XYZ file of C-alpha atoms in Angstrom:
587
model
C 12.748 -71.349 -70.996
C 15.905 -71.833 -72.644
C 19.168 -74.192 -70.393
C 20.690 -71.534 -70.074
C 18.227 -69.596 -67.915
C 16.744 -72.396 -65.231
C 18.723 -71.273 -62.628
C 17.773 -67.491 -62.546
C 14.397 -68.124 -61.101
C 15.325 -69.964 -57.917
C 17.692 -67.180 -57.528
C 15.351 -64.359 -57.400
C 12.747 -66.831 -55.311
C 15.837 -67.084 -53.043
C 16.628 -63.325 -52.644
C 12.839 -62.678 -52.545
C 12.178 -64.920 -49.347
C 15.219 -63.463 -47.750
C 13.711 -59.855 -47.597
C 10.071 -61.446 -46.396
C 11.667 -63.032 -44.109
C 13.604 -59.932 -42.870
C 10.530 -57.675 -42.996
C 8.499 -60.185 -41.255
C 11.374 -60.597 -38.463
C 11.334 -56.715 -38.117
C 8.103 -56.617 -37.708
C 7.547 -59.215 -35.096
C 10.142 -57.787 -33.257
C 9.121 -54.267 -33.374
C 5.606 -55.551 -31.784
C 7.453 -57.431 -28.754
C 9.257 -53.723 -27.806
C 5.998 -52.374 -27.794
C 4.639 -54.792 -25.960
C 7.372 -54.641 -24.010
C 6.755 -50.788 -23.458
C 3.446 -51.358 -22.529
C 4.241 -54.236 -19.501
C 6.738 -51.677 -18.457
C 4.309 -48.869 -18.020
C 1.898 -51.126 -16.038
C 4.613 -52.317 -14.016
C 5.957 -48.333 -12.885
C 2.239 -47.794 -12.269
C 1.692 -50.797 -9.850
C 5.037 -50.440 -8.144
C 4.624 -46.415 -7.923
C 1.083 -47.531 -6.352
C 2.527 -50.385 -4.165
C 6.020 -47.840 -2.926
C 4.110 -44.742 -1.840
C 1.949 -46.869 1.056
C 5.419 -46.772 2.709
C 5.469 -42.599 2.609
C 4.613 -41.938 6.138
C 6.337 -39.064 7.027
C 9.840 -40.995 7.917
C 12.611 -39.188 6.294
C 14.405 -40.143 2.765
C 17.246 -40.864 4.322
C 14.998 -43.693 6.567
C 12.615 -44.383 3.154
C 14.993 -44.731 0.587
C 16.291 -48.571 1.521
C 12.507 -49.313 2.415
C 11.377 -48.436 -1.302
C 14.127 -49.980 -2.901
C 13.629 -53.158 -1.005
C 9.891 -52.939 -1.957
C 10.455 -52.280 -5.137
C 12.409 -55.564 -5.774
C 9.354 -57.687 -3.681
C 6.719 -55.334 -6.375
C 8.245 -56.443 -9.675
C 8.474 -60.326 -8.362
C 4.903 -60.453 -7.942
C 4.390 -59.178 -11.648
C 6.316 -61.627 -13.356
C 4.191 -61.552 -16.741
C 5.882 -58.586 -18.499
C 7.929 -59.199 -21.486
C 11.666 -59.228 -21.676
C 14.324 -60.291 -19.195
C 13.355 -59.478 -16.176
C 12.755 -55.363 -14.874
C 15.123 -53.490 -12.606
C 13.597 -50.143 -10.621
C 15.116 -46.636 -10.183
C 12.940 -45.252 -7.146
C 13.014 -41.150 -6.438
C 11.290 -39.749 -3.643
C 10.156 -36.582 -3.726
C 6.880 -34.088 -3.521
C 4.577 -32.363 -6.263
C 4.303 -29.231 -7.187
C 0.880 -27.343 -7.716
C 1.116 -27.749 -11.387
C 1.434 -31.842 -10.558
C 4.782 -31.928 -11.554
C 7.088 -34.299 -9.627
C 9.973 -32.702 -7.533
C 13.018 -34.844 -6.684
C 13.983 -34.244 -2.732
C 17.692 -35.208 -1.109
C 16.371 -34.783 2.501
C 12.919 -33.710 4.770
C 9.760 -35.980 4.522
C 8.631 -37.303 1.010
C 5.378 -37.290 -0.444
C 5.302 -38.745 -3.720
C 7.272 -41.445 -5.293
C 8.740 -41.352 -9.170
C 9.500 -45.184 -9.985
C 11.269 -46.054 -13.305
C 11.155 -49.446 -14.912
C 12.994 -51.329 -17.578
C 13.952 -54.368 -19.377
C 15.783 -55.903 -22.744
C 13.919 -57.817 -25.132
C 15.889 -60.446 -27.449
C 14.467 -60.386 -31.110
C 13.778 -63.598 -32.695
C 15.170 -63.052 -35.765
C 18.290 -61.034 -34.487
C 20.760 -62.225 -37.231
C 18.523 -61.794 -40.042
C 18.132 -58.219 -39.232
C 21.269 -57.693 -37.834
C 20.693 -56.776 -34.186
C 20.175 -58.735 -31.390
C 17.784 -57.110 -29.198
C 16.507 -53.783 -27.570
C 15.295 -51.882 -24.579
C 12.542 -49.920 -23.009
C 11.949 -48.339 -20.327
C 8.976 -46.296 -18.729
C 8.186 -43.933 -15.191
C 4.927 -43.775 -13.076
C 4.758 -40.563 -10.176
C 2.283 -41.501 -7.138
C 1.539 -39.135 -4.300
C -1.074 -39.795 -1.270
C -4.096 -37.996 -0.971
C -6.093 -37.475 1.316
C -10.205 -36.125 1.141
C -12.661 -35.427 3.304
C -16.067 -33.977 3.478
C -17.518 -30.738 5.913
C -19.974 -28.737 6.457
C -20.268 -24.856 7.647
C -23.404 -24.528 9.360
C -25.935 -27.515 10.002
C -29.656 -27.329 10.301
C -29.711 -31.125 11.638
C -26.947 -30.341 14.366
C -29.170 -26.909 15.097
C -32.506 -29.183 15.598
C -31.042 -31.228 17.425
C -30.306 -28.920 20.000
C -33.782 -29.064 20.997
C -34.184 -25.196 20.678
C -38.428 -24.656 20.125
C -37.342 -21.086 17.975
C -34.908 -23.255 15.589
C -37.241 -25.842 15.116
C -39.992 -23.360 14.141
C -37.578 -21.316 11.644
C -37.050 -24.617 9.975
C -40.753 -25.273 9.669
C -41.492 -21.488 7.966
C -38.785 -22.571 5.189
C -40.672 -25.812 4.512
C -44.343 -24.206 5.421
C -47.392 -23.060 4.010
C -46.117 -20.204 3.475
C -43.025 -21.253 1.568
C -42.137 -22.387 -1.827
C -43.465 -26.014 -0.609
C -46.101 -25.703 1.237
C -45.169 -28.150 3.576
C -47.156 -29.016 6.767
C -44.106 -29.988 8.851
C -46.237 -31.235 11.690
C -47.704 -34.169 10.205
C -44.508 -35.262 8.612
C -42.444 -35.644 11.171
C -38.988 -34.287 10.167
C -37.001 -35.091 13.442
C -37.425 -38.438 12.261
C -34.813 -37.291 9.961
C -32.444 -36.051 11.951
C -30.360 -39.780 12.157
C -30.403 -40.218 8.656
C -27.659 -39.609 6.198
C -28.014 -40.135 2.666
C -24.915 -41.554 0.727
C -24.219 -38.979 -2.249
C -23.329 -41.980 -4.911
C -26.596 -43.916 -4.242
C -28.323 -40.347 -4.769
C -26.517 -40.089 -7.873
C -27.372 -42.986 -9.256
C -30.873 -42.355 -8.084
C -30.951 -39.012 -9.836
C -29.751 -40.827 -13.432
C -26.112 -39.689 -13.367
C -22.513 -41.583 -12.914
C -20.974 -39.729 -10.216
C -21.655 -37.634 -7.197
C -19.568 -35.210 -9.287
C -21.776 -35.362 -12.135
C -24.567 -34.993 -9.916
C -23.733 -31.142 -8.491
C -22.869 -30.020 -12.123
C -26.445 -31.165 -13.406
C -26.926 -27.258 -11.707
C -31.201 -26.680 -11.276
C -32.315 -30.327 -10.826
C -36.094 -30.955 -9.709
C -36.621 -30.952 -6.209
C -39.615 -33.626 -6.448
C -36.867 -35.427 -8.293
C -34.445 -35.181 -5.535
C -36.887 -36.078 -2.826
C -37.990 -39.003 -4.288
C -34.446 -40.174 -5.100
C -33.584 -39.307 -1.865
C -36.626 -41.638 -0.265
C -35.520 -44.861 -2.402
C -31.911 -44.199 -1.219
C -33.157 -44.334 2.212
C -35.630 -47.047 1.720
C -32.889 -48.945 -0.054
C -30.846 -48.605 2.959
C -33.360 -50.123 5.288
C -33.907 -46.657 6.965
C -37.536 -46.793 5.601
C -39.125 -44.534 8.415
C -37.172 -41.964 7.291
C -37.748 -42.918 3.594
C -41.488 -43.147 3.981
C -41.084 -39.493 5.988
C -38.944 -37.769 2.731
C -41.341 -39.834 0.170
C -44.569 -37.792 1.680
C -42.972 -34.411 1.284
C -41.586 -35.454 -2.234
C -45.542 -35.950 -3.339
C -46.053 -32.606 -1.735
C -43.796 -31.049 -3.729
C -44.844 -29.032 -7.211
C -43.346 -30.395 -10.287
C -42.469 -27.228 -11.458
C -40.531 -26.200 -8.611
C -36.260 -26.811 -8.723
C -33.475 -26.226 -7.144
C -29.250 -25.984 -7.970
C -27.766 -29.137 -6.115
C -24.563 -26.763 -6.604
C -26.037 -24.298 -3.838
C -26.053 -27.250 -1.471
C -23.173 -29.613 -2.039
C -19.499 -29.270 -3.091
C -17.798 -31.889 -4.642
C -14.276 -32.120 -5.632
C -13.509 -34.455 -9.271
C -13.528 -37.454 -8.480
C -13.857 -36.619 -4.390
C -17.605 -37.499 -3.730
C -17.311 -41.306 -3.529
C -18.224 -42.583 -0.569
C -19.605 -38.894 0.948
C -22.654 -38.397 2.188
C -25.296 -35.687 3.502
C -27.505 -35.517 6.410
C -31.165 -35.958 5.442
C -32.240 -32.718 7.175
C -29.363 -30.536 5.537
C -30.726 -31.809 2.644
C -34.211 -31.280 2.845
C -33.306 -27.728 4.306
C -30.651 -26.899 1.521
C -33.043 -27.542 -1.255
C -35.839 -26.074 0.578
C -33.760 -22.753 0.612
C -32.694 -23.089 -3.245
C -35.958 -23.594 -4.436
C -37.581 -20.593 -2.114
C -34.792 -18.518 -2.892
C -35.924 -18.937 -7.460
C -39.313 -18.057 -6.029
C -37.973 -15.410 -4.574
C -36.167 -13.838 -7.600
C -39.675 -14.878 -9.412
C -41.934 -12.990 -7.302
C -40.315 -10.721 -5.258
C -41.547 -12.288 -2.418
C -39.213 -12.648 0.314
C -38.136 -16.030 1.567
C -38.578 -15.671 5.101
C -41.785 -14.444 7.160
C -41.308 -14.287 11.137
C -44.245 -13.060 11.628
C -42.595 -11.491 14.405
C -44.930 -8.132 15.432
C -43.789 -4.911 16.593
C -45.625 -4.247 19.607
C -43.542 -1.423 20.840
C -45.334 1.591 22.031
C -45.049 4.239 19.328
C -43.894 1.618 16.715
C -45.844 1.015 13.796
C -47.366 -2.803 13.717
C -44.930 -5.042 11.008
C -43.213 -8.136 11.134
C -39.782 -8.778 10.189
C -39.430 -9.899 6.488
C -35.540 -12.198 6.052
C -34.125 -13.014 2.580
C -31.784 -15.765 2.952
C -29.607 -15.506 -0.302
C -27.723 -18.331 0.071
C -28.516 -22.127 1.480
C -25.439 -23.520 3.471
C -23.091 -26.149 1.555
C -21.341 -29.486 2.376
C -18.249 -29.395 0.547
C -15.963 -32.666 -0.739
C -12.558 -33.149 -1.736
C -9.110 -32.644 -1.673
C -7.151 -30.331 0.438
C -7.351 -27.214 -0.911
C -9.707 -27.669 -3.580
C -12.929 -28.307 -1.401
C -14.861 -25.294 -0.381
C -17.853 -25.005 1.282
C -20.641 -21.314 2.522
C -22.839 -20.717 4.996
C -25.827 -19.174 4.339
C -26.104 -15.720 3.807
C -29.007 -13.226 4.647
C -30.131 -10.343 4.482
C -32.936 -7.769 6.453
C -33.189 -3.973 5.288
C -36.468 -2.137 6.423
C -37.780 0.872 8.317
C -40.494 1.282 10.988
C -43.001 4.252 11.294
C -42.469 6.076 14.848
C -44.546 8.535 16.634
C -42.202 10.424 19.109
C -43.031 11.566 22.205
C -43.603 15.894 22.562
C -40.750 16.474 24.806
C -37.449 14.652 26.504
C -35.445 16.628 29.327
C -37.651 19.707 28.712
C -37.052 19.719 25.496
C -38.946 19.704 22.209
C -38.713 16.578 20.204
C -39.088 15.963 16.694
C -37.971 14.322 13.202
C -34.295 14.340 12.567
C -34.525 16.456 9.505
C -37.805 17.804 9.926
C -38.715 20.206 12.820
C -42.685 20.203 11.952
C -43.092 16.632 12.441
C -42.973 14.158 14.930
C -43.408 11.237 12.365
C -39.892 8.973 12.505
C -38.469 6.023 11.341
C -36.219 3.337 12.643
C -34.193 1.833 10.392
C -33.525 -1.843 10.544
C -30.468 -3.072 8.363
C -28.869 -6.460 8.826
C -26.391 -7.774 6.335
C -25.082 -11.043 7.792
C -21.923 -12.367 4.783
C -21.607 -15.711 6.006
C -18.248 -17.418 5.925
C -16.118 -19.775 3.177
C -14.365 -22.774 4.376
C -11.254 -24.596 2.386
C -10.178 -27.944 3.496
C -6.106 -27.416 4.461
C -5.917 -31.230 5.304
C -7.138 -34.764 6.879
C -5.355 -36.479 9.465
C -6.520 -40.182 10.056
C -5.161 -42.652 12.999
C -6.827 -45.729 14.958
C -7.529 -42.936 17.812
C -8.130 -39.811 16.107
C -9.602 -38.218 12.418
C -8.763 -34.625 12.016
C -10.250 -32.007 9.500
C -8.747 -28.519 8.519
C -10.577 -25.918 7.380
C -9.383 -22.209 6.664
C -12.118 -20.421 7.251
C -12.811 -16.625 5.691
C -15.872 -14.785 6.541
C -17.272 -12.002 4.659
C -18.672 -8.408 5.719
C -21.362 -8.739 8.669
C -23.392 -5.556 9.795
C -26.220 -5.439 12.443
C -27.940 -1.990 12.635
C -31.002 -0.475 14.338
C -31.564 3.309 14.644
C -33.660 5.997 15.601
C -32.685 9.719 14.575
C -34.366 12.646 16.202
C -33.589 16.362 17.166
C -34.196 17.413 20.599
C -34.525 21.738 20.440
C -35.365 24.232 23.345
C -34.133 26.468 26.398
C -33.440 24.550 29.642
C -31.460 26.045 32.972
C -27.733 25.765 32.323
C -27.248 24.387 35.698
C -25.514 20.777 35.707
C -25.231 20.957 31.923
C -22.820 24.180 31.416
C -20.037 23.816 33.774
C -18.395 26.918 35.351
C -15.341 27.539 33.725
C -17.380 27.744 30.431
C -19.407 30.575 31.397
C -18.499 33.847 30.721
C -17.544 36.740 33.088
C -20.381 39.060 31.886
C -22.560 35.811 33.293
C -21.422 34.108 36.266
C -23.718 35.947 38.839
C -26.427 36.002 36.469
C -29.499 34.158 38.470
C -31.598 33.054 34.994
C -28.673 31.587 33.120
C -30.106 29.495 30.982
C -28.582 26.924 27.787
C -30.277 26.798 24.206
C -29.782 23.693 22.868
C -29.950 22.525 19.097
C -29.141 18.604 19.613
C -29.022 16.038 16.516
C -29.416 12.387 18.602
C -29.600 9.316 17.903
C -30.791 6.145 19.530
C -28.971 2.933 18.106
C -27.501 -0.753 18.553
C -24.786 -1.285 16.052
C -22.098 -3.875 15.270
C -20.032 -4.779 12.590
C -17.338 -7.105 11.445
C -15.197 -6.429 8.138
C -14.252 -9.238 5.418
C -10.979 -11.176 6.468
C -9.142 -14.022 5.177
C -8.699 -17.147 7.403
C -4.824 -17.117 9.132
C -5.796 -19.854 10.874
C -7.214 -23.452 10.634
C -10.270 -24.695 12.542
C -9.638 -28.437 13.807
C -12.386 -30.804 14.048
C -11.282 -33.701 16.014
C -13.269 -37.062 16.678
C -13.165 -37.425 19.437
C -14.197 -35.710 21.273
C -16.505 -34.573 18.574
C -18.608 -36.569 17.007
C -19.945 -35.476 13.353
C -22.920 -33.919 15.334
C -21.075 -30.887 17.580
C -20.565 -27.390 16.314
C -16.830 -26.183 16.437
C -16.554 -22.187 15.864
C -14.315 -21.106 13.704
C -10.825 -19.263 15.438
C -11.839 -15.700 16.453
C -16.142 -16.555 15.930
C -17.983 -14.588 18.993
C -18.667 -17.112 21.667
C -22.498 -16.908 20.637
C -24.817 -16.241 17.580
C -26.184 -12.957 16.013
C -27.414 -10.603 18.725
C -27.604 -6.759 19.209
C -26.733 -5.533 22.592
C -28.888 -2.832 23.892
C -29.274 0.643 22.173
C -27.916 3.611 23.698
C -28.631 7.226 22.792
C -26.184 10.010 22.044
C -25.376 13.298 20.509
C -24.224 14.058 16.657
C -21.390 16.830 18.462
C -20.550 18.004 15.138
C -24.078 18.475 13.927
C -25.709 19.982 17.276
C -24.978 23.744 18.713
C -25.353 25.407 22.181
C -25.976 28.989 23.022
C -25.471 30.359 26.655
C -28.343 32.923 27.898
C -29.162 35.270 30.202
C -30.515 39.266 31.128
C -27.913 40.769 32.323
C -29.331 44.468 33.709
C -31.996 44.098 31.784
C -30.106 43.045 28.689
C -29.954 39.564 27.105
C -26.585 38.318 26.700
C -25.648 35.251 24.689
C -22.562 33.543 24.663
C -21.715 30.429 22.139
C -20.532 27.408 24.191
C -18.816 24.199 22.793
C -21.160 20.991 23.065
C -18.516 18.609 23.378
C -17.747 20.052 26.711
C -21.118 20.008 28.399
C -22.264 17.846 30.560
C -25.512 15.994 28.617
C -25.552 12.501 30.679
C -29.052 13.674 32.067
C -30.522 14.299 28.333
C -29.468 10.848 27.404
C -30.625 9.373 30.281
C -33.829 11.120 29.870
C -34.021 10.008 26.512
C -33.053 6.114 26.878
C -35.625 6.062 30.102
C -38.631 7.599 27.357
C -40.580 5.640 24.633
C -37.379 6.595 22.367
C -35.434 3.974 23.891
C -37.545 2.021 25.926
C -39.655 0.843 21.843
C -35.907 0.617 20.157
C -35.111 -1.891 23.257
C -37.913 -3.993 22.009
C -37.451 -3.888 18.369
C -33.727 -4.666 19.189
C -35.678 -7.427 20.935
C -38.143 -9.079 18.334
C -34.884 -8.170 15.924
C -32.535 -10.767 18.144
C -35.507 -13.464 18.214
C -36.139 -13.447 14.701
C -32.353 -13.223 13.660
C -30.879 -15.369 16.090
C -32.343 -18.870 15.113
C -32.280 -17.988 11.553
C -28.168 -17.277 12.120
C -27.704 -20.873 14.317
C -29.616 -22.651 11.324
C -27.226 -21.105 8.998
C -23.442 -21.526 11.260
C -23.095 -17.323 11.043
C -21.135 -16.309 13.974
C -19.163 -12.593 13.892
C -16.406 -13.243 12.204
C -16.592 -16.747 11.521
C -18.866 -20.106 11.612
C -19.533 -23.368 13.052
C -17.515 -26.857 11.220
C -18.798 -29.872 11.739
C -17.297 -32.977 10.094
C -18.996 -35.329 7.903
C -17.621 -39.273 7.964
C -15.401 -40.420 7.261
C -12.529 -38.675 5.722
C -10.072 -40.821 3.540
C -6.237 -40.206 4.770
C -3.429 -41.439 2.493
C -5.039 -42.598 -0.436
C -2.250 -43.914 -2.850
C -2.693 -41.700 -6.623
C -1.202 -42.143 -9.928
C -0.547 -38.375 -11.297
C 1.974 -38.716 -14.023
């Protein structure tokens, strides 16, 4: 290298390290702001956590010092960040359905938005030419609160003690059910007591969550025995395990159920929930009767319930329960939970009598014959529950549940005709009778009557207007609470009463007149026919209906209490223990 040129190289060596040096300084420094942004993140999030334990319904005007204050105390115990050290902007404020946070000036605050930052120095500040920077980052937290309940309970129904619930529970699980289950050597009161806790089951079962669990859809109900037996074994409740392992090994392998169809579980809402042994035994019983069902046509349930009525043909009442009842668990508003829903439609052979009041009786359509039918049609809808909210203190825990029921109808009828010429006198008042007729001595009424001997009630589809509270105490997980505006007892038909079709039935006044028969149309709805309804309600006609409306009530009624169906509404009961105030990250 020639003299002249020695110095060139440490030049550009020189000017080289320089912009190393400078890249290398950018680049360190670049990392520390995001590290930086990082630290500040986790910092909102644990002070948003930390502030929004203070939201307890006091105003903002009372909060807003409180969560300052706190705020300060939060960032001193998370001294680790980088940078100089953080300063806090705290909003209170609600969300919004969408989750979006809401900034409020007055009223009580439910969610928190906490912003964080700090100023990082960089290292190599006067190589790059600036001397530091700043971040800063926001966390929103709200409370929560979630709770579990159920609409209808077969557990809270056996333990009533009731012999007719009891043996409606059995014919689910029976030999003549889907499971073929003798109930009486297993013991299921045993079960009663025992809860099983839905993330143990899960876990059981081979999934993560409780969650994960209910969308798994037709699971097998050997399966879910089983599970259900180590759960309780694991638990040290091994009389009841032992109880639930037997009927698990009676079980077909074949045979499933949809977990969905008996549980209701919010995301991320089913930790720590639970389910009574017996509503779970009972729910899956129903699931898996009610795919056999849709299989073979068979119906679900079989009273065996006889109609001894005098002129009614023999039968016994045949119930398809189309839903099992749910538990349902999460947050307000997003947790729903059924009752069951069944229904009965069928029709009964009926020999009527030859006469009622004097008067021919026979088919409603059909003069010729006395062959009838009575018509049996029971729709019961059920009810939906929504949790509105969970209150939690040291001396009370409070559910709400909107409930909304759906269409309920309870029918049974007989039709018939009643047809003939009977004296006028006590039916045909005077001041219907004609001139021509009033001293006639043979006046006589020819009656064409379309009747009909019934029990009816029905109840229309409504929304819920207004919550159903279940407080403990004075409850205590195990006692029904109807629903606002539910009938003050279960399914029942009152008893049937006959009467006239007016618009369908015709009355003719007759009578010789000098040797001349006179006639005179008369209007129905103004005679007096109490005694041909009496007559009627007194003969086999209504005394038979009275007992089918009978063996109807006792094969309905404990079917209904197993399910929580009351007219327009349904029984709550709670499930512990609901979780008030939970502290939530949502943005």
């Amino acid at each position: 290298m020639p003299k002249e040129e020695r110095g060139a190289v440490a030049v550009v060596a020189a000017f080289g390290l320089v912009i190393v040096m400078a890249v290398a300084a950018t680049v360190m420094d670049i990392g520390t702001l995001r590290v930086a942004r990082t630290d500040m993140q986790s910092l909102a999030d644990v002070v948003a956590l930390d502030l929004v334990r203070d939201l307890d319904g006091r105003s903002v005007a009372q909060l807003q010092p409180v969560v300052n204050a706190d705020a300060v105390s939060s960032i001193a115990r998370n001294t680790t960040t980088v940078g100089t050290r953080p300063t806090a902007t705290v909003q209170l404020g609600s969300t919004s359905s969408s989750g979006q946070f809401v900034l409020m000036a007055s009223g009580s605050p439910t969610a928190v938005r906490v912003s964080v930052g700090t100023n990082v120095s960089f290292a190599f500040a006067g190589i790059i030419g600036s001397h530091g920077g700043s971040t800063s980052r926001a966390a929103v937290a709200n409370t929560s609160s979630n709770a579990c309940f159920r609409l209808g309970s077969f557990a809270a129904a056996l333990r009533t003690g009731d012999s007719a619930i009891a043996g409606v529970f059995e014919s689910m699980l029976g030999s003549s059910s889907a499971l073929g289950i003798s109930m009486t050597s297993v013991g299921y009161m045993g079960l009663i007591n025992s809860s099983i806790g839905l993330d143990a089951l899960a876990a059981q079962m081979g999934v993560g969550t409780p969650e994960a669990l209910v969308q798994q859809g037709n699971v097998s109900v050997k399966n879910l025995f089983s599970a259900s037996a180590q759960v309780l074994n694991a638990k040290g409740d091994t009389s009841a395990g032992a109880v639930m392992g037997q009927i698990a090994a009676k079980v077909n392998a074949t045979v499933v159920a949809n977990i969905g169809n008996i549980l209701s579980v919010g995301t991320g809402q089913g930790a720590g929930a639970a389910i009574n042994a017996v509503d779970l035994l009972g729910g899956a019983a129903l699931g898996a009767a009610l795919i056999a069902n849709i299989a073979d046509h068979n119906n679900l349930l079989h009273t065996g319930v006889a109609w001894s009525a005098p002129h009614a043909s023999n039968g016994d009442i045949a119930l398809t329960v189309i839903e099992a009842p749910k538990q349902g668990c999460g947050l307000p508003g997003t947790a729903t939970a059924t009752t069951g829903q069944m229904q009965l439609i069928t029709a009964i052979g009926f020999n009527l009598p030859n006469s009622v009041a004097g008067l021919s009786d026979s088919n409603a359509a059909d003069l010729t014959t006395k062959q009838a039918s009575i018509a049996v049609d029971a729709e019961l809808g059920g009810a939906t529950g929504t949790l509105t909210g969970t209150t939690c203190s040291t001396s009370l825990t409070e559910t709400r549940v909107r409930v909304s029921t759906r269409f309920t109808k309870l029918q049974v009828s007989l039709p018939f005709q009643l047809n003939g010429t009977i004296s006028a006198t006590g039916i045909v008042p005077a001041a219907l009778v004609p001139a021509i007729l009033k001293n006639a001595a043979n006046l006589q009424v020819q009656l064409h009557l379309q009747m009909k001997a019934s029990s009816y009630v029905e109840t229309a589809a409504q929304g819920g207007t207004q919550d159903t509270l279940y407080d403990v105490p004075p409850h205590n997980y195990n006692d029904p609470q109807p629903s606002p505006g539910s009938s003050s007892s279960y399914l029942g038909l009152a008893t049937p009463n006959v009467s006239v079709d007016l618009a369908n039935s015709t009355a003719t006044l007759t009578a010789k007149v000098a040797g001349v028969t006179v006639t005179a149309a008369v209007d129905v709805s103004q005679l007096d026919l109490s005694s041909i309804t009496t007559a009627a309600a007194a003969s086999v006609i209504g005394t038979s209906l009275t007992e089918v409306v009978g063996n109807l009530n006792n094969a309905l009624t404990p079917v209904a209490q197993l399910l929580g169906i009351r007219f327009a509404g349904a029984d709550l009961f709670g499930v512990p223990t609901p979780t008030c105030s939970r502290p939530r990250l949502i943005g």
